[in-house]
Amino acid sequence: MTVSLQDCQKMLGLRIHGNPVTGQCRSEGWRARVEAFHGRELSEQGAHTSGVPISWLRTEFAQCPEEVDEETVGYYCQAWILHLFACVLFPDATGDNASWMWIHCLSDWDQAGQYSWGSAVLCFLYRQLCEGCRRSTANPSLGGFVYLLQLWMWAHFLVGRLEVLARREWFQGQPPSHQPTWAYLWDQVRVLHTRIDRAYIEYTNELDSLTASSVEWEPYGGEDALPFQLSNVCGADDYFYRMRCPLICFYAVEYHLPDRVACQFGVRQLWPMPLFSIGIDLHKLDRQRNKKIFDWERHP
């Protein structure tokens, strides 16, 4: 089983079709671009060439003043989105740092809505999981939207699943697109009692003993039985769920291969699977080792 585009849209309500999230990634003049994006000068203290200090975003844009003009409100919105990208959707385990490369995709509001953010989030998570598995330091870290991974596990496996409590009432009078996603099932939960020193061993033993019959292959099959109204964005692109395609997030390129987990989509699994190269060389592409690449959209 694997986290898929279906999970991105069902759980997060993210668009999974549109323009690839990629483009210019040139470090020259990054400070001027950041200052134009936020409408104020970036402090020298703590500023790195790889990004904007998250602490600076939190200090400078903690609360939008009342009765300010529309342009100022826009700057606060953009700061909030950059913070969301750095801390939730695309955290890269670099600490107090929000990459300036996202500004390329966020400077034009109309264009920003045309990107396939769902596939970018999934691609970045795939890459971070791959890199995390290869780290051998004493304190390895993991980036990417790990909350999506957690939601996916709760939806498919009983192992470690929390006890679901009564949900809070959703906001009244919201349009269909502003209704909650599938993630709202776990709005209020309680951690089951377990001994911390035994939890890892117990969970790994339970995972090792999983069988096909003990896995919820299609957790999204009962939308009509949900105890709340689901946002219409959660099913807007259901014809793309089984698409076999590359996922792109600037330098990262990962493959979406739903045919390898056909049971997850209610389809009979073919076996043996046809050979398919996932492009090991693509994993050598990153910003750290390819600093001379400035336009990932045009990079062959």
PDB file of C-alpha atoms in Angstrom:
ATOM      1  CA  MET A   1       0.000   0.000   0.000  1.00  0.00           C
ATOM      2  CA  THR A   2       1.080   3.562  -0.490  1.00  0.00           C
ATOM      3  CA  VAL A   3       0.014   7.144   0.069  1.00  0.00           C
ATOM      4  CA  SER A   4      -1.499   8.240  -3.234  1.00  0.00           C
ATOM      5  CA  LEU A   5      -3.000  11.197  -5.054  1.00  0.00           C
ATOM      6  CA  GLN A   6      -6.362   9.963  -3.833  1.00  0.00           C
ATOM      7  CA  ASP A   7      -5.251  10.468  -0.235  1.00  0.00           C
ATOM      8  CA  CYS A   8      -3.968  13.963  -1.013  1.00  0.00           C
ATOM      9  CA  GLN A   9      -7.348  15.043  -2.286  1.00  0.00           C
ATOM     10  CA  LYS A  10      -9.584  13.105   0.095  1.00  0.00           C
ATOM     11  CA  MET A  11      -7.656  14.068   3.224  1.00  0.00           C
ATOM     12  CA  LEU A  12      -6.325  17.500   2.302  1.00  0.00           C
ATOM     13  CA  GLY A  13      -8.607  18.750  -0.461  1.00  0.00           C
ATOM     14  CA  LEU A  14      -5.586  19.688  -2.594  1.00  0.00           C
ATOM     15  CA  ARG A  15      -5.737  20.054  -6.354  1.00  0.00           C
ATOM     16  CA  ILE A  16      -4.035  17.079  -8.056  1.00  0.00           C
ATOM     17  CA  HIS A  17      -4.094  18.279 -11.647  1.00  0.00           C
ATOM     18  CA  GLY A  18      -2.727  21.407 -13.278  1.00  0.00           C
ATOM     19  CA  ASN A  19       0.705  22.908 -13.802  1.00  0.00           C
ATOM     20  CA  PRO A  20       3.732  21.189 -12.244  1.00  0.00           C
ATOM     21  CA  VAL A  21       5.199  22.965  -9.216  1.00  0.00           C
ATOM     22  CA  THR A  22       8.594  23.906 -10.591  1.00  0.00           C
ATOM     23  CA  GLY A  23      10.455  26.785 -12.219  1.00  0.00           C
ATOM     24  CA  GLN A  24      13.161  29.318 -11.425  1.00  0.00           C
ATOM     25  CA  CYS A  25      15.390  28.649  -8.428  1.00  0.00           C
ATOM     26  CA  ARG A  26      18.122  31.277  -8.653  1.00  0.00           C
ATOM     27  CA  SER A  27      19.763  32.471  -5.441  1.00  0.00           C
ATOM     28  CA  GLU A  28      20.952  35.812  -6.847  1.00  0.00           C
ATOM     29  CA  GLY A  29      18.638  38.571  -5.719  1.00  0.00           C
ATOM     30  CA  TRP A  30      16.655  36.318  -3.383  1.00  0.00           C
ATOM     31  CA  ARG A  31      16.583  38.957  -0.641  1.00  0.00           C
ATOM     32  CA  ALA A  32      15.001  41.533  -2.949  1.00  0.00           C
ATOM     33  CA  ARG A  33      12.374  38.995  -4.048  1.00  0.00           C
ATOM     34  CA  VAL A  34      11.552  38.150  -0.436  1.00  0.00           C
ATOM     35  CA  GLU A  35      11.225  41.820   0.504  1.00  0.00           C
ATOM     36  CA  ALA A  36       8.973  42.502  -2.501  1.00  0.00           C
ATOM     37  CA  PHE A  37       6.858  39.455  -1.608  1.00  0.00           C
ATOM     38  CA  HIS A  38       6.400  40.513   2.036  1.00  0.00           C
ATOM     39  CA  GLY A  39       6.417  44.260   1.599  1.00  0.00           C
ATOM     40  CA  ARG A  40       9.099  44.911   4.210  1.00  0.00           C
ATOM     41  CA  GLU A  41      12.836  44.647   4.683  1.00  0.00           C
ATOM     42  CA  LEU A  42      14.235  41.313   5.801  1.00  0.00           C
ATOM     43  CA  SER A  43      16.425  41.617   8.874  1.00  0.00           C
ATOM     44  CA  GLU A  44      20.056  40.630   8.510  1.00  0.00           C
ATOM     45  CA  GLN A  45      20.082  38.596  11.715  1.00  0.00           C
ATOM     46  CA  GLY A  46      19.506  34.925  11.046  1.00  0.00           C
ATOM     47  CA  ALA A  47      18.983  35.385   7.307  1.00  0.00           C
ATOM     48  CA  HIS A  48      20.495  32.606   5.200  1.00  0.00           C
ATOM     49  CA  THR A  49      20.941  32.282   1.452  1.00  0.00           C
ATOM     50  CA  SER A  50      18.713  29.203   1.501  1.00  0.00           C
ATOM     51  CA  GLY A  51      15.617  30.841   2.930  1.00  0.00           C
ATOM     52  CA  VAL A  52      13.670  33.144   5.205  1.00  0.00           C
ATOM     53  CA  PRO A  53      13.886  32.649   8.988  1.00  0.00           C
ATOM     54  CA  ILE A  54      10.595  31.217  10.232  1.00  0.00           C
ATOM     55  CA  SER A  55      11.118  33.118  13.473  1.00  0.00           C
ATOM     56  CA  TRP A  56      11.182  36.349  11.433  1.00  0.00           C
ATOM     57  CA  LEU A  57       7.868  35.457   9.755  1.00  0.00           C
ATOM     58  CA  ARG A  58       6.259  34.750  13.121  1.00  0.00           C
ATOM     59  CA  THR A  59       7.555  37.976  14.657  1.00  0.00           C
ATOM     60  CA  GLU A  60       6.789  40.308  11.781  1.00  0.00           C
ATOM     61  CA  PHE A  61       3.437  38.842  10.719  1.00  0.00           C
ATOM     62  CA  ALA A  62       2.008  37.435  13.943  1.00  0.00           C
ATOM     63  CA  GLN A  63      -1.148  39.575  13.863  1.00  0.00           C
ATOM     64  CA  CYS A  64      -2.539  41.634  11.008  1.00  0.00           C
ATOM     65  CA  PRO A  65      -3.524  45.108  12.294  1.00  0.00           C
ATOM     66  CA  GLU A  66      -7.124  46.228  11.973  1.00  0.00           C
ATOM     67  CA  GLU A  67      -8.213  48.755   9.361  1.00  0.00           C
ATOM     68  CA  VAL A  68      -5.193  48.316   7.090  1.00  0.00           C
ATOM     69  CA  ASP A  69      -5.343  48.574   3.306  1.00  0.00           C
ATOM     70  CA  GLU A  70      -5.866  45.591   1.011  1.00  0.00           C
ATOM     71  CA  GLU A  71      -2.221  45.504  -0.045  1.00  0.00           C
ATOM     72  CA  THR A  72      -1.066  45.080   3.560  1.00  0.00           C
ATOM     73  CA  VAL A  73      -3.591  42.302   4.126  1.00  0.00           C
ATOM     74  CA  GLY A  74      -2.156  40.607   1.032  1.00  0.00           C
ATOM     75  CA  TYR A  75       1.357  40.714   2.501  1.00  0.00           C
ATOM     76  CA  TYR A  76       0.130  39.064   5.701  1.00  0.00           C
ATOM     77  CA  CYS A  77      -1.675  36.385   3.685  1.00  0.00           C
ATOM     78  CA  GLN A  78       1.466  35.652   1.685  1.00  0.00           C
ATOM     79  CA  ALA A  79       3.545  35.415   4.858  1.00  0.00           C
ATOM     80  CA  TRP A  80       0.994  32.976   6.318  1.00  0.00           C
ATOM     81  CA  ILE A  81       1.131  30.810   3.191  1.00  0.00           C
ATOM     82  CA  LEU A  82       4.935  30.748   3.147  1.00  0.00           C
ATOM     83  CA  HIS A  83       4.871  29.742   6.819  1.00  0.00           C
ATOM     84  CA  LEU A  84       2.339  27.004   5.989  1.00  0.00           C
ATOM     85  CA  PHE A  85       4.594  25.701   3.231  1.00  0.00           C
ATOM     86  CA  ALA A  86       7.715  25.685   5.417  1.00  0.00           C
ATOM     87  CA  CYS A  87       6.158  24.163   8.538  1.00  0.00           C
ATOM     88  CA  VAL A  88       3.356  21.919   7.261  1.00  0.00           C
ATOM     89  CA  LEU A  89       3.255  21.093   3.551  1.00  0.00           C
ATOM     90  CA  PHE A  90       6.957  21.109   2.613  1.00  0.00           C
ATOM     91  CA  PRO A  91       9.114  21.022   5.771  1.00  0.00           C
ATOM     92  CA  ASP A  92      12.639  19.934   4.876  1.00  0.00           C
ATOM     93  CA  ALA A  93      14.075  19.350   8.366  1.00  0.00           C
ATOM     94  CA  THR A  94      16.491  22.288   8.041  1.00  0.00           C
ATOM     95  CA  GLY A  95      15.214  24.042  11.157  1.00  0.00           C
ATOM     96  CA  ASP A  96      14.344  27.743  11.267  1.00  0.00           C
ATOM     97  CA  ASN A  97      14.147  28.204   7.531  1.00  0.00           C
ATOM     98  CA  ALA A  98      11.457  28.841   4.905  1.00  0.00           C
ATOM     99  CA  SER A  99      12.786  28.341   1.386  1.00  0.00           C
ATOM    100  CA  TRP A 100      12.437  31.304  -0.942  1.00  0.00           C
ATOM    101  CA  MET A 101      11.960  29.021  -3.973  1.00  0.00           C
ATOM    102  CA  TRP A 102       8.186  28.869  -3.302  1.00  0.00           C
ATOM    103  CA  ILE A 103       7.893  32.603  -3.964  1.00  0.00           C
ATOM    104  CA  HIS A 104       8.245  31.856  -7.686  1.00  0.00           C
ATOM    105  CA  CYS A 105       4.913  30.008  -7.576  1.00  0.00           C
ATOM    106  CA  LEU A 106       3.118  32.327  -5.161  1.00  0.00           C
ATOM    107  CA  SER A 107       3.809  35.780  -6.555  1.00  0.00           C
ATOM    108  CA  ASP A 108       0.829  35.616  -8.937  1.00  0.00           C
ATOM    109  CA  TRP A 109      -2.358  34.645  -7.041  1.00  0.00           C
ATOM    110  CA  ASP A 110      -4.259  33.635 -10.185  1.00  0.00           C
ATOM    111  CA  GLN A 111      -1.391  31.473 -11.415  1.00  0.00           C
ATOM    112  CA  ALA A 112      -0.842  29.941  -7.960  1.00  0.00           C
ATOM    113  CA  GLY A 113      -4.295  28.385  -8.108  1.00  0.00           C
ATOM    114  CA  GLN A 114      -3.427  26.538 -11.309  1.00  0.00           C
ATOM    115  CA  TYR A 115      -0.631  24.429  -9.834  1.00  0.00           C
ATOM    116  CA  SER A 116      -0.990  20.768  -8.898  1.00  0.00           C
ATOM    117  CA  TRP A 117      -0.185  21.278  -5.221  1.00  0.00           C
ATOM    118  CA  GLY A 118      -1.431  17.837  -4.248  1.00  0.00           C
ATOM    119  CA  SER A 119       1.044  16.042  -6.505  1.00  0.00           C
ATOM    120  CA  ALA A 120       3.840  18.356  -5.312  1.00  0.00           C
ATOM    121  CA  VAL A 121       3.094  17.576  -1.649  1.00  0.00           C
ATOM    122  CA  LEU A 122       3.051  13.844  -2.401  1.00  0.00           C
ATOM    123  CA  CYS A 123       6.267  14.058  -4.441  1.00  0.00           C
ATOM    124  CA  PHE A 124       8.062  15.940  -1.676  1.00  0.00           C
ATOM    125  CA  LEU A 125       6.873  13.422   0.923  1.00  0.00           C
ATOM    126  CA  TYR A 126       8.092  10.503  -1.229  1.00  0.00           C
ATOM    127  CA  ARG A 127      11.512  12.124  -1.600  1.00  0.00           C
ATOM    128  CA  GLN A 128      11.823  12.907   2.096  1.00  0.00           C
ATOM    129  CA  LEU A 129      10.831   9.343   3.052  1.00  0.00           C
ATOM    130  CA  CYS A 130      13.481   7.994   0.676  1.00  0.00           C
ATOM    131  CA  GLU A 131      16.161  10.280   2.079  1.00  0.00           C
ATOM    132  CA  GLY A 132      15.075   9.561   5.658  1.00  0.00           C
ATOM    133  CA  CYS A 133      15.544   5.810   5.102  1.00  0.00           C
ATOM    134  CA  ARG A 134      19.120   6.386   3.966  1.00  0.00           C
ATOM    135  CA  ARG A 135      20.221   8.592   6.854  1.00  0.00           C
ATOM    136  CA  SER A 136      22.564   6.966   9.352  1.00  0.00           C
ATOM    137  CA  THR A 137      23.241   9.774  11.816  1.00  0.00           C
ATOM    138  CA  ALA A 138      22.521   9.438  15.527  1.00  0.00           C
ATOM    139  CA  ASN A 139      19.590  11.876  15.282  1.00  0.00           C
ATOM    140  CA  PRO A 140      18.049  11.443  11.817  1.00  0.00           C
ATOM    141  CA  SER A 141      15.207  13.736  10.804  1.00  0.00           C
ATOM    142  CA  LEU A 142      12.290  13.371   8.419  1.00  0.00           C
ATOM    143  CA  GLY A 143      10.750  16.123   6.318  1.00  0.00           C
ATOM    144  CA  GLY A 144       7.675  16.265   4.150  1.00  0.00           C
ATOM    145  CA  PHE A 145       4.013  16.394   5.143  1.00  0.00           C
ATOM    146  CA  VAL A 146       4.189  13.531   7.634  1.00  0.00           C
ATOM    147  CA  TYR A 147       0.704  14.388   8.935  1.00  0.00           C
ATOM    148  CA  LEU A 148      -0.663  13.058   5.627  1.00  0.00           C
ATOM    149  CA  LEU A 149       1.263   9.827   6.235  1.00  0.00           C
ATOM    150  CA  GLN A 150      -0.275   9.606   9.693  1.00  0.00           C
ATOM    151  CA  LEU A 151      -3.805  10.166   8.360  1.00  0.00           C
ATOM    152  CA  TRP A 152      -3.240   7.523   5.704  1.00  0.00           C
ATOM    153  CA  MET A 153      -2.152   5.017   8.339  1.00  0.00           C
ATOM    154  CA  TRP A 154      -5.188   5.722  10.519  1.00  0.00           C
ATOM    155  CA  ALA A 155      -7.457   5.249   7.503  1.00  0.00           C
ATOM    156  CA  HIS A 156      -5.955   1.914   6.401  1.00  0.00           C
ATOM    157  CA  PHE A 157      -4.535   0.196   9.495  1.00  0.00           C
ATOM    158  CA  LEU A 158      -5.869  -0.622  12.932  1.00  0.00           C
ATOM    159  CA  VAL A 159      -2.329  -0.624  14.308  1.00  0.00           C
ATOM    160  CA  GLY A 160      -1.871   2.498  16.407  1.00  0.00           C
ATOM    161  CA  ARG A 161      -5.267   3.917  15.412  1.00  0.00           C
ATOM    162  CA  LEU A 162      -6.586   6.399  17.956  1.00  0.00           C
ATOM    163  CA  GLU A 163      -9.991   6.312  19.583  1.00  0.00           C
ATOM    164  CA  VAL A 164     -12.323   8.684  17.750  1.00  0.00           C
ATOM    165  CA  LEU A 165     -14.310  11.025  19.999  1.00  0.00           C
ATOM    166  CA  ALA A 166     -17.297  13.241  19.271  1.00  0.00           C
ATOM    167  CA  ARG A 167     -16.476  15.865  16.650  1.00  0.00           C
ATOM    168  CA  ARG A 168     -16.918  19.564  17.136  1.00  0.00           C
ATOM    169  CA  GLU A 169     -19.655  21.254  15.154  1.00  0.00           C
ATOM    170  CA  TRP A 170     -18.441  22.595  11.818  1.00  0.00           C
ATOM    171  CA  PHE A 171     -18.833  26.263  10.913  1.00  0.00           C
ATOM    172  CA  GLN A 172     -22.406  27.084   9.943  1.00  0.00           C
ATOM    173  CA  GLY A 173     -23.435  28.463   6.571  1.00  0.00           C
ATOM    174  CA  GLN A 174     -20.299  27.482   4.668  1.00  0.00           C
ATOM    175  CA  PRO A 175     -20.487  26.721   0.905  1.00  0.00           C
ATOM    176  CA  PRO A 176     -19.886  23.129  -0.331  1.00  0.00           C
ATOM    177  CA  SER A 177     -16.212  23.799  -1.089  1.00  0.00           C
ATOM    178  CA  HIS A 178     -15.595  24.966   2.499  1.00  0.00           C
ATOM    179  CA  GLN A 179     -16.951  21.852   4.164  1.00  0.00           C
ATOM    180  CA  PRO A 180     -14.450  19.548   5.945  1.00  0.00           C
ATOM    181  CA  THR A 181     -12.307  16.907   4.276  1.00  0.00           C
ATOM    182  CA  TRP A 182     -11.951  13.259   5.308  1.00  0.00           C
ATOM    183  CA  ALA A 183      -9.313  14.299   7.848  1.00  0.00           C
ATOM    184  CA  TYR A 184     -12.141  15.710   9.985  1.00  0.00           C
ATOM    185  CA  LEU A 185     -12.969  12.150  11.013  1.00  0.00           C
ATOM    186  CA  TRP A 186     -10.010  12.469  13.416  1.00  0.00           C
ATOM    187  CA  ASP A 187     -10.816  15.959  14.651  1.00  0.00           C
ATOM    188  CA  GLN A 188     -11.116  14.775  18.252  1.00  0.00           C
ATOM    189  CA  VAL A 189      -9.203  11.646  19.260  1.00  0.00           C
ATOM    190  CA  ARG A 190      -7.724   9.983  22.317  1.00  0.00           C
ATOM    191  CA  VAL A 191      -4.464   8.069  22.395  1.00  0.00           C
ATOM    192  CA  LEU A 192      -4.953   4.500  23.529  1.00  0.00           C
ATOM    193  CA  HIS A 193      -3.016   3.515  26.611  1.00  0.00           C
ATOM    194  CA  THR A 194       0.333   1.952  25.885  1.00  0.00           C
ATOM    195  CA  ARG A 195       3.695   1.712  27.573  1.00  0.00           C
ATOM    196  CA  ILE A 196       6.159   4.014  25.856  1.00  0.00           C
ATOM    197  CA  ASP A 197       9.022   1.553  26.224  1.00  0.00           C
ATOM    198  CA  ARG A 198       6.937  -1.192  24.591  1.00  0.00           C
ATOM    199  CA  ALA A 199       5.007   0.765  21.955  1.00  0.00           C
ATOM    200  CA  TYR A 200       7.564   0.425  19.149  1.00  0.00           C
ATOM    201  CA  ILE A 201       7.953  -3.330  19.571  1.00  0.00           C
ATOM    202  CA  GLU A 202       4.201  -3.848  19.858  1.00  0.00           C
ATOM    203  CA  TYR A 203       3.449  -1.804  16.769  1.00  0.00           C
ATOM    204  CA  THR A 204       6.124  -3.464  14.635  1.00  0.00           C
ATOM    205  CA  ASN A 205       4.887  -6.903  15.711  1.00  0.00           C
ATOM    206  CA  GLU A 206       1.331  -5.978  14.759  1.00  0.00           C
ATOM    207  CA  LEU A 207       2.458  -4.579  11.407  1.00  0.00           C
ATOM    208  CA  ASP A 208       4.417  -7.762  10.683  1.00  0.00           C
ATOM    209  CA  SER A 209       1.304  -9.831  11.310  1.00  0.00           C
ATOM    210  CA  LEU A 210      -0.986  -7.839   9.003  1.00  0.00           C
ATOM    211  CA  THR A 211      -2.776  -9.762   6.279  1.00  0.00           C
ATOM    212  CA  ALA A 212      -4.778  -8.634   3.275  1.00  0.00           C
ATOM    213  CA  SER A 213      -8.008  -9.235   5.195  1.00  0.00           C
ATOM    214  CA  SER A 214      -6.928  -7.040   8.126  1.00  0.00           C
ATOM    215  CA  VAL A 215      -6.281  -3.952   5.973  1.00  0.00           C
ATOM    216  CA  GLU A 216      -8.903  -1.418   4.965  1.00  0.00           C
ATOM    217  CA  TRP A 217      -8.095  -1.191   1.283  1.00  0.00           C
ATOM    218  CA  GLU A 218     -10.848   1.275   0.383  1.00  0.00           C
ATOM    219  CA  PRO A 219     -11.576   3.525   3.359  1.00  0.00           C
ATOM    220  CA  TYR A 220     -13.185   6.177   1.153  1.00  0.00           C
ATOM    221  CA  GLY A 221     -15.920   3.921  -0.156  1.00  0.00           C
ATOM    222  CA  GLY A 222     -18.593   5.065   2.297  1.00  0.00           C
ATOM    223  CA  GLU A 223     -18.796   8.802   1.755  1.00  0.00           C
ATOM    224  CA  ASP A 224     -22.608   8.745   2.000  1.00  0.00           C
ATOM    225  CA  ALA A 225     -22.361   7.295   5.501  1.00  0.00           C
ATOM    226  CA  LEU A 226     -20.152  10.082   6.882  1.00  0.00           C
ATOM    227  CA  PRO A 227     -21.640  11.870   9.898  1.00  0.00           C
ATOM    228  CA  PHE A 228     -20.879  15.253   8.323  1.00  0.00           C
ATOM    229  CA  GLN A 229     -21.088  16.916   4.925  1.00  0.00           C
ATOM    230  CA  LEU A 230     -17.909  16.387   2.912  1.00  0.00           C
ATOM    231  CA  SER A 231     -16.309  19.155   0.880  1.00  0.00           C
ATOM    232  CA  ASN A 232     -16.925  18.807  -2.839  1.00  0.00           C
ATOM    233  CA  VAL A 233     -13.198  19.323  -3.522  1.00  0.00           C
ATOM    234  CA  CYS A 234     -12.511  15.870  -2.063  1.00  0.00           C
ATOM    235  CA  GLY A 235     -13.885  14.196  -5.180  1.00  0.00           C
ATOM    236  CA  ALA A 236     -13.228  16.839  -7.803  1.00  0.00           C
ATOM    237  CA  ASP A 237     -10.455  14.900  -9.568  1.00  0.00           C
ATOM    238  CA  ASP A 238     -11.392  11.274  -8.907  1.00  0.00           C
ATOM    239  CA  TYR A 239     -10.631  10.335 -12.521  1.00  0.00           C
ATOM    240  CA  PHE A 240      -6.932  11.046 -11.836  1.00  0.00           C
ATOM    241  CA  TYR A 241      -6.533   8.716  -8.845  1.00  0.00           C
ATOM    242  CA  ARG A 242      -5.280   5.754 -10.881  1.00  0.00           C
ATOM    243  CA  MET A 243      -3.058   7.828 -13.161  1.00  0.00           C
ATOM    244  CA  ARG A 244       0.448   6.451 -13.640  1.00  0.00           C
ATOM    245  CA  CYS A 245       2.625   9.520 -13.928  1.00  0.00           C
ATOM    246  CA  PRO A 246       5.658  11.415 -12.612  1.00  0.00           C
ATOM    247  CA  LEU A 247       5.108  13.729  -9.662  1.00  0.00           C
ATOM    248  CA  ILE A 248       7.104  16.959  -9.750  1.00  0.00           C
ATOM    249  CA  CYS A 249       8.179  19.386  -7.041  1.00  0.00           C
ATOM    250  CA  PHE A 250      10.968  21.609  -8.368  1.00  0.00           C
ATOM    251  CA  TYR A 251      14.065  19.362  -8.312  1.00  0.00           C
ATOM    252  CA  ALA A 252      12.248  16.268  -7.007  1.00  0.00           C
ATOM    253  CA  VAL A 253      10.665  13.823  -9.466  1.00  0.00           C
ATOM    254  CA  GLU A 254       8.916  10.741  -8.085  1.00  0.00           C
ATOM    255  CA  TYR A 255       6.525   8.307  -9.743  1.00  0.00           C
ATOM    256  CA  HIS A 256       2.897   7.683  -8.881  1.00  0.00           C
ATOM    257  CA  LEU A 257       2.313   3.965  -9.559  1.00  0.00           C
ATOM    258  CA  PRO A 258      -1.199   3.026  -8.395  1.00  0.00           C
ATOM    259  CA  ASP A 259      -1.161  -0.127 -10.535  1.00  0.00           C
ATOM    260  CA  ARG A 260       1.264  -1.627  -7.984  1.00  0.00           C
ATOM    261  CA  VAL A 261      -1.409  -1.317  -5.274  1.00  0.00           C
ATOM    262  CA  ALA A 262      -4.523  -1.958  -7.363  1.00  0.00           C
ATOM    263  CA  CYS A 263      -6.522  -3.345  -4.410  1.00  0.00           C
ATOM    264  CA  GLN A 264      -6.329   0.103  -2.867  1.00  0.00           C
ATOM    265  CA  PHE A 265      -8.532   1.321  -5.722  1.00  0.00           C
ATOM    266  CA  GLY A 266     -10.935  -1.607  -5.850  1.00  0.00           C
ATOM    267  CA  VAL A 267      -9.231  -3.254  -8.821  1.00  0.00           C
ATOM    268  CA  ARG A 268      -7.779  -6.765  -9.132  1.00  0.00           C
ATOM    269  CA  GLN A 269      -4.018  -6.786  -8.717  1.00  0.00           C
ATOM    270  CA  LEU A 270      -2.135  -8.030 -11.774  1.00  0.00           C
ATOM    271  CA  TRP A 271       0.860 -10.279 -11.156  1.00  0.00           C
ATOM    272  CA  PRO A 272       3.649 -10.372 -12.074  1.00  0.00           C
ATOM    273  CA  MET A 273       4.006  -6.627 -12.435  1.00  0.00           C
ATOM    274  CA  PRO A 274       5.597  -5.287 -15.636  1.00  0.00           C
ATOM    275  CA  LEU A 275       9.100  -3.991 -15.135  1.00  0.00           C
ATOM    276  CA  PHE A 276       9.343  -0.244 -14.682  1.00  0.00           C
ATOM    277  CA  SER A 277      12.397   1.858 -13.875  1.00  0.00           C
ATOM    278  CA  ILE A 278      11.693   4.482 -11.230  1.00  0.00           C
ATOM    279  CA  GLY A 279      14.745   6.450 -12.312  1.00  0.00           C
ATOM    280  CA  ILE A 280      17.403   6.061  -9.646  1.00  0.00           C
ATOM    281  CA  ASP A 281      19.394   8.847 -11.293  1.00  0.00           C
ATOM    282  CA  LEU A 282      16.534  11.224 -10.545  1.00  0.00           C
ATOM    283  CA  HIS A 283      17.289  10.849  -6.837  1.00  0.00           C
ATOM    284  CA  LYS A 284      20.671  12.402  -7.430  1.00  0.00           C
ATOM    285  CA  LEU A 285      18.947  15.644  -8.385  1.00  0.00           C
ATOM    286  CA  ASP A 286      18.604  18.094  -5.520  1.00  0.00           C
ATOM    287  CA  ARG A 287      19.481  21.706  -4.807  1.00  0.00           C
ATOM    288  CA  GLN A 288      22.460  20.828  -2.619  1.00  0.00           C
ATOM    289  CA  ARG A 289      24.368  18.880  -5.288  1.00  0.00           C
ATOM    290  CA  ASN A 290      23.110  20.800  -8.330  1.00  0.00           C
ATOM    291  CA  LYS A 291      23.628  24.444  -7.438  1.00  0.00           C
ATOM    292  CA  LYS A 292      24.298  25.397 -11.062  1.00  0.00           C
ATOM    293  CA  ILE A 293      20.774  24.462 -12.136  1.00  0.00           C
ATOM    294  CA  PHE A 294      18.621  27.589 -11.951  1.00  0.00           C
ATOM    295  CA  ASP A 295      15.566  26.633 -13.980  1.00  0.00           C
ATOM    296  CA  TRP A 296      14.216  23.218 -13.012  1.00  0.00           C
ATOM    297  CA  GLU A 297      11.295  23.542 -15.377  1.00  0.00           C
ATOM    298  CA  ARG A 298      13.635  23.497 -18.384  1.00  0.00           C
ATOM    299  CA  HIS A 299      16.249  21.131 -16.993  1.00  0.00           C
ATOM    300  CA  PRO A 300      16.354  18.004 -19.246  1.00  0.00           C
TER     301      PRO A 300
END
